[in-house]
Amino acid sequence: MDIRRYKVEDFVLDPNFKRWVLKPTISDNLYWEGVFEKMPFKLNEAIHAREIIINLSHKKFNLSEIDQKLLWDSIDKDLSIDKEDEMLKIIPLHPVGILKGSTQKHFRNNRQNFVWVKVAVISIMLVFVGALAHSFFTKTVQIEEEPIVYEVKKSEPGVKMQLTLKDGTKVLLNSGSTFRYPKNFDLETRSVFLTGEAYFEIAKDSLRPFIVHSGDSKVTALGTSFIVNAYNTDQIDIALLEGKVAVKTAFDAKSQLLNPGEALLLDHTKGILKKREFNRDKILSWTNKTIFFDKTSLKEAISVLENWYGVKIVVHDIPREEIFFSGKFKEETLKNVLKGLSYASKFKFTINKDKVEIRF
């Protein structure tokens, strides 16, 4: 059947759509994403159908596809009466419908009401069937929802890690980061948890948002690419490269929307949000195996080098005036990086295995 003519029940009875809702794959995501890009006017019906499929899947009994179709046909037959009678028999599902039940506007919306009446009738019938089954069986089987099983990945200092999640999302973890994600995403959202820094390329799924939790903040996206820096969960930095994301914090009731090229700094200790533009080369430098210093403070530079090379750096005789570093180092050894920085900043250094001493 032509999807352009699909109603809610057609989506519910479509085995391919049902499979996508309950057990999505990368190929299914790509197919249905393409469908709704071409036919966005079908998205509402698809969303309603998805809710019905999920509700049916949570019940303690299953209807075969044939039984589901017979149920829809039966409801269609019972509700297919002439327009005057059908308006008298419709039970509004919203207070506005009750208040305006006798208006012409309500009459014009009768087709939409029919869909919701069908949904309501099916829900009532399912509850009735469940109650009836309970009365016939003295011993009931308690079905519990399966607990979410998480995978935890840790990239040690000096090591970066690349992951591809089951939905096709690509994640690149920077050194010293921890990433927790479910083995299988649920039917509603795709939620993951990050401490550290990661680059995300989100696989498109118009019905399930991708949510990155870091401390008390969360970044929500559908299909996009962005970087989250959350080494310090009190200060989180989000930079959007493509698409759109919404950022929600514990101290701000309103979600902050970012456009490509915008970054948002969250300071939870001070309750401050700061939106700004960012240097794309700098923000992506670590994903390209490049250290990028641009008027970087001594404290921040030391932290970057310790995490990048997995060493401990001790600084002696720090000058009173503030020191900043600038320079790019692609796939360089620690010795070469320190040598390059020492020319301008006039310091000496020694490297002994994983211990480094800098002396001004």
Coordinates of C-alpha atoms in Angstrom, one line a residue:
M1 CA 0.0 0.0 0.0
D2 CA 1.2 3.5 -0.8
I3 CA 2.5 5.1 2.5
R4 CA 1.1 8.4 1.3
R5 CA -2.4 7.0 2.0
Y6 CA -1.5 5.4 5.3
K7 CA -3.7 6.1 8.3
V8 CA -2.8 5.3 11.9
E9 CA -4.1 1.7 11.7
D10 CA -2.0 1.1 8.5
F11 CA 1.2 2.0 10.3
V12 CA 0.2 -0.2 13.3
L13 CA -0.4 -3.2 11.0
D14 CA 2.7 -2.6 8.8
P15 CA 5.2 -5.3 9.9
N16 CA 8.1 -3.3 8.8
F17 CA 7.1 -0.2 10.7
K18 CA 6.3 -2.4 13.8
R19 CA 9.7 -4.0 13.6
W20 CA 11.4 -0.6 13.3
V21 CA 9.5 0.7 16.4
L22 CA 10.3 -2.4 18.6
K23 CA 13.7 -3.5 17.3
P24 CA 15.2 -0.7 15.2
T25 CA 18.3 -1.3 13.0
I26 CA 20.6 1.1 11.2
S27 CA 19.0 0.2 7.8
D28 CA 15.5 0.6 9.2
N29 CA 16.5 4.0 10.6
L30 CA 17.8 5.2 7.3
Y31 CA 14.7 3.9 5.4
W32 CA 12.0 5.5 7.7
E33 CA 14.0 8.7 8.0
G34 CA 13.9 8.9 4.2
V35 CA 10.2 8.2 4.2
F36 CA 9.4 11.0 6.7
E37 CA 11.8 13.5 5.0
K38 CA 9.7 13.0 1.8
M39 CA 6.4 12.8 3.6
P40 CA 6.5 14.9 6.7
F41 CA 2.7 15.1 6.7
K42 CA 2.6 11.5 7.8
L43 CA 4.7 12.0 10.9
N44 CA 1.7 12.6 13.2
E45 CA 0.0 9.4 12.2
A46 CA 3.3 7.5 12.6
I47 CA 3.8 8.9 16.1
H48 CA 0.3 7.9 17.2
A49 CA 0.8 4.4 15.7
R50 CA 4.1 4.1 17.5
E51 CA 2.4 4.8 20.8
I52 CA -0.1 2.1 20.2
I53 CA 2.5 -0.5 19.2
I54 CA 4.5 0.3 22.3
N55 CA 1.4 0.0 24.5
L56 CA 0.5 -3.3 22.9
S57 CA 4.1 -4.6 23.4
H58 CA 3.9 -3.8 27.2
K59 CA 0.7 -5.9 27.7
K60 CA 0.8 -9.3 29.3
F61 CA -0.8 -10.9 26.2
N62 CA -0.2 -10.6 22.5
L63 CA -2.5 -10.3 19.5
S64 CA -1.5 -11.9 16.2
E65 CA -1.3 -9.6 13.2
I66 CA -4.5 -11.2 11.9
D67 CA -6.3 -10.6 15.2
Q68 CA -5.1 -7.0 15.2
K69 CA -6.4 -6.4 11.7
L70 CA -9.7 -8.0 12.6
L71 CA -9.9 -5.7 15.6
W72 CA -9.4 -2.6 13.4
D73 CA -11.9 -3.8 10.8
S74 CA -14.4 -4.5 13.5
I75 CA -14.0 -1.0 14.9
D76 CA -14.2 0.5 11.4
K77 CA -17.4 -1.4 10.8
D78 CA -19.0 -0.3 14.0
L79 CA -18.0 3.3 13.5
S80 CA -18.9 3.5 9.8
I81 CA -22.4 5.1 10.1
D82 CA -23.9 8.1 8.4
K83 CA -22.4 11.5 9.4
E84 CA -25.4 12.7 11.4
D85 CA -25.6 9.6 13.6
E86 CA -21.8 9.4 14.0
M87 CA -21.7 12.9 15.4
L88 CA -24.3 11.9 18.0
K89 CA -22.3 8.8 19.0
I90 CA -18.8 10.3 19.3
I91 CA -17.5 10.6 22.8
P92 CA -15.1 13.5 23.0
L93 CA -11.7 12.5 24.3
H94 CA -10.7 16.1 25.4
P95 CA -12.5 18.7 27.5
V96 CA -12.5 21.1 24.5
G97 CA -14.4 18.5 22.5
I98 CA -17.1 18.3 25.2
L99 CA -17.5 22.1 25.3
K100 CA -17.7 22.4 21.5
G101 CA -19.5 19.1 20.8
S102 CA -22.4 20.8 19.0
T103 CA -20.4 23.3 16.9
Q104 CA -19.7 23.0 13.2
K105 CA -16.0 23.1 13.8
H106 CA -16.3 19.9 15.8
F107 CA -18.2 18.3 12.9
R108 CA -15.4 19.2 10.5
N109 CA -12.9 17.4 12.9
N110 CA -14.9 14.2 13.0
R111 CA -12.4 12.2 11.0
Q112 CA -9.6 13.0 13.4
N113 CA -11.9 12.1 16.3
F114 CA -12.6 8.7 14.8
V115 CA -8.9 7.8 14.9
W116 CA -8.8 8.7 18.6
V117 CA -12.1 6.9 19.3
K118 CA -10.5 3.8 17.7
V119 CA -7.4 4.1 19.9
A120 CA -9.7 4.5 23.0
V121 CA -11.8 1.5 22.0
I122 CA -8.7 -0.7 21.5
S123 CA -7.3 0.4 24.9
I124 CA -10.6 -0.4 26.6
M125 CA -10.9 -3.8 24.9
L126 CA -7.3 -4.7 25.8
V127 CA -8.0 -3.8 29.5
F128 CA -11.2 -5.9 29.3
V129 CA -9.4 -8.9 27.8
G130 CA -6.7 -8.7 30.4
A131 CA -9.2 -8.6 33.2
L132 CA -11.1 -11.5 31.7
A133 CA -7.9 -13.6 31.3
H134 CA -7.1 -12.9 35.0
S135 CA -10.4 -14.2 36.1
F136 CA -10.0 -17.5 34.3
F137 CA -6.5 -18.3 35.6
T138 CA -5.9 -18.8 39.3
K139 CA -2.2 -18.6 38.9
T140 CA -0.9 -15.5 37.1
V141 CA 2.6 -15.0 35.8
Q142 CA 4.3 -11.8 36.9
I143 CA 6.2 -10.3 34.0
E144 CA 8.8 -7.8 34.9
E145 CA 10.4 -5.4 32.6
E146 CA 14.0 -6.3 31.9
P147 CA 16.5 -4.1 33.7
I148 CA 18.7 -1.9 31.5
V149 CA 22.1 -3.4 31.1
Y150 CA 24.9 -0.8 30.7
E151 CA 28.3 -1.0 29.1
V152 CA 31.0 1.2 30.6
K153 CA 34.0 2.3 28.6
K154 CA 37.0 4.2 30.0
S155 CA 39.8 5.8 28.0
E156 CA 42.9 6.0 30.1
P157 CA 45.1 9.1 30.1
G158 CA 47.1 9.0 26.8
V159 CA 44.5 6.8 25.1
K160 CA 41.6 7.8 22.9
M161 CA 38.8 5.4 22.1
Q162 CA 36.3 5.1 19.2
L163 CA 32.9 3.5 19.5
T164 CA 29.9 2.7 17.3
L165 CA 26.7 2.2 19.1
K166 CA 23.9 -0.1 18.0
D167 CA 21.9 2.7 16.5
G168 CA 24.8 3.7 14.3
T169 CA 25.9 6.7 16.4
K170 CA 29.7 7.2 16.4
V171 CA 31.5 8.3 19.6
L172 CA 35.1 9.3 20.0
L173 CA 36.3 9.5 23.6
N174 CA 39.1 11.8 24.5
S175 CA 41.8 10.6 27.0
G176 CA 40.7 10.2 30.6
S177 CA 37.0 9.9 29.8
T178 CA 34.3 7.6 31.1
F179 CA 31.3 6.7 28.9
R180 CA 28.2 4.6 30.0
Y181 CA 25.5 3.5 27.6
P182 CA 22.9 0.8 27.4
K183 CA 23.6 -2.4 25.4
N184 CA 20.1 -1.8 23.8
F185 CA 18.4 1.5 23.7
D186 CA 14.8 1.6 24.8
L187 CA 11.8 2.5 22.7
E188 CA 11.5 6.1 23.9
T189 CA 14.9 7.6 24.0
R190 CA 18.6 6.9 23.5
S191 CA 20.3 8.0 26.8
V192 CA 24.0 7.9 27.6
F193 CA 26.2 9.3 30.3
L194 CA 29.6 11.0 30.0
T195 CA 32.4 12.2 32.3
G196 CA 35.3 13.7 30.3
E197 CA 35.2 14.7 26.7
A198 CA 33.6 13.1 23.6
Y199 CA 32.8 13.9 20.0
F200 CA 29.4 12.6 18.9
E201 CA 28.0 11.9 15.4
I202 CA 24.4 11.0 16.1
A203 CA 22.5 8.6 13.9
K204 CA 19.2 10.1 12.8
D205 CA 16.1 8.7 14.4
S206 CA 13.2 11.2 14.3
L207 CA 11.2 9.3 16.9
R208 CA 13.9 8.8 19.5
P209 CA 16.0 11.7 20.7
F210 CA 19.6 11.1 21.7
I211 CA 20.4 12.4 25.2
V212 CA 23.9 12.9 26.7
H213 CA 23.8 13.3 30.5
S214 CA 26.8 15.0 32.1
G215 CA 26.5 16.0 35.8
D216 CA 23.2 17.8 36.2
S217 CA 23.0 18.8 32.5
K218 CA 21.7 17.0 29.5
V219 CA 22.1 17.6 25.7
T220 CA 19.3 16.4 23.5
A221 CA 19.6 15.8 19.8
L222 CA 17.9 13.9 16.9
G223 CA 20.6 13.7 14.3
T224 CA 23.6 16.0 14.6
S225 CA 27.3 16.2 15.6
F226 CA 28.7 18.0 18.6
I227 CA 31.3 17.9 21.3
V228 CA 30.8 17.7 25.1
N229 CA 33.6 18.6 27.4
A230 CA 32.7 17.5 31.0
Y231 CA 36.0 16.7 32.7
N232 CA 34.8 19.0 35.4
T233 CA 31.0 18.4 35.8
D234 CA 30.7 21.8 37.5
Q235 CA 31.8 23.4 34.3
I236 CA 30.6 21.8 31.1
D237 CA 31.2 23.0 27.5
I238 CA 29.0 22.0 24.6
A239 CA 30.0 22.9 21.0
L240 CA 27.6 22.2 18.1
L241 CA 29.1 21.4 14.7
E242 CA 26.0 20.3 12.7
G243 CA 22.3 20.1 13.3
K244 CA 20.6 21.4 16.4
V245 CA 20.7 20.5 20.1
A246 CA 18.7 21.5 23.2
V247 CA 20.7 21.9 26.4
K248 CA 18.9 21.5 29.8
T249 CA 20.5 22.4 33.1
A250 CA 19.5 21.9 36.7
F251 CA 19.6 25.7 37.4
D252 CA 17.7 26.9 34.3
A253 CA 14.1 25.8 33.6
K254 CA 14.4 26.9 30.0
S255 CA 16.2 24.7 27.5
Q256 CA 19.0 26.5 25.5
L257 CA 19.0 25.8 21.8
L258 CA 22.3 25.9 19.9
N259 CA 22.9 26.4 16.2
P260 CA 26.0 25.2 14.3
G261 CA 29.0 27.2 15.2
E262 CA 27.7 28.0 18.7
A263 CA 29.0 26.8 22.0
L264 CA 27.5 26.9 25.5
L265 CA 29.5 27.0 28.7
L266 CA 27.6 25.9 31.8
D267 CA 29.0 26.9 35.2
H268 CA 27.0 25.0 37.8
T269 CA 28.9 26.5 40.8
K270 CA 27.9 30.1 39.8
G271 CA 24.6 29.2 37.9
I272 CA 25.9 30.9 34.7
L273 CA 25.2 30.1 31.1
K274 CA 27.5 31.7 28.5
K275 CA 26.8 31.2 24.7
R276 CA 29.6 32.0 22.3
E277 CA 31.1 31.2 18.9
F278 CA 34.1 28.9 18.7
N279 CA 37.2 28.1 16.7
R280 CA 36.2 24.9 14.7
D281 CA 39.9 23.9 14.2
K282 CA 40.6 24.2 17.9
I283 CA 37.5 22.4 19.1
L284 CA 38.2 19.5 16.8
S285 CA 41.9 19.4 17.2
W286 CA 42.1 16.5 19.6
T287 CA 40.0 14.4 17.2
N288 CA 42.7 15.0 14.6
K289 CA 45.5 14.0 17.0
T290 CA 46.6 17.6 17.4
I291 CA 47.3 19.7 20.5
F292 CA 46.0 23.2 19.9
F293 CA 47.1 26.0 22.3
D294 CA 45.6 29.4 21.7
K295 CA 46.5 31.8 24.5
T296 CA 46.1 28.9 26.9
S297 CA 46.9 29.4 30.5
L298 CA 49.7 27.5 32.2
K299 CA 47.3 25.6 34.4
E300 CA 45.1 24.5 31.5
A301 CA 48.1 23.6 29.3
I302 CA 49.5 21.4 32.1
S303 CA 46.2 19.6 32.4
V304 CA 46.0 19.0 28.7
L305 CA 49.5 17.6 28.5
E306 CA 49.0 15.3 31.6
N307 CA 45.8 13.9 30.1
W308 CA 47.2 13.6 26.5
Y309 CA 50.5 11.8 27.4
G310 CA 49.4 10.1 30.7
V311 CA 52.1 11.8 32.8
K312 CA 52.4 13.8 36.0
I313 CA 53.8 17.3 35.6
V314 CA 55.3 19.3 38.5
V315 CA 56.1 23.0 38.0
H316 CA 58.7 24.9 40.0
D317 CA 59.3 28.6 40.5
I318 CA 56.2 29.8 38.7
P319 CA 56.5 33.4 37.7
R320 CA 54.2 36.0 39.2
E321 CA 53.0 37.2 35.8
E322 CA 50.4 35.0 34.1
I323 CA 51.8 32.7 31.4
F324 CA 50.0 31.8 28.2
F325 CA 50.9 29.3 25.5
S326 CA 50.1 29.3 21.8
G327 CA 51.0 26.7 19.1
K328 CA 49.8 23.5 17.3
F329 CA 51.4 20.1 17.7
K330 CA 50.2 17.3 15.5
E331 CA 51.2 13.8 16.5
E332 CA 54.3 15.1 18.3
T333 CA 56.2 13.5 21.3
L334 CA 55.9 15.1 24.7
K335 CA 59.6 16.1 24.5
N336 CA 59.1 18.0 21.2
V337 CA 56.0 19.8 22.5
L338 CA 57.8 20.9 25.7
K339 CA 60.8 22.0 23.7
G340 CA 58.6 24.1 21.4
L341 CA 56.8 25.7 24.3
S342 CA 60.0 26.4 26.3
Y343 CA 61.5 28.6 23.6
A344 CA 59.0 31.4 24.1
S345 CA 58.3 30.8 27.8
K346 CA 61.9 30.4 28.9
F347 CA 61.7 27.2 31.1
K348 CA 63.7 24.0 31.4
F349 CA 62.3 20.6 31.8
T350 CA 63.2 17.0 32.5
I351 CA 61.3 13.8 31.7
N352 CA 61.7 10.7 33.8
K353 CA 59.3 8.0 32.5
D354 CA 55.8 9.3 33.5
K355 CA 57.1 12.2 35.6
V356 CA 57.9 15.6 34.2
E357 CA 59.5 18.6 36.0
I358 CA 59.3 22.1 34.6
R359 CA 61.4 24.8 36.1
F360 CA 61.2 28.6 35.3

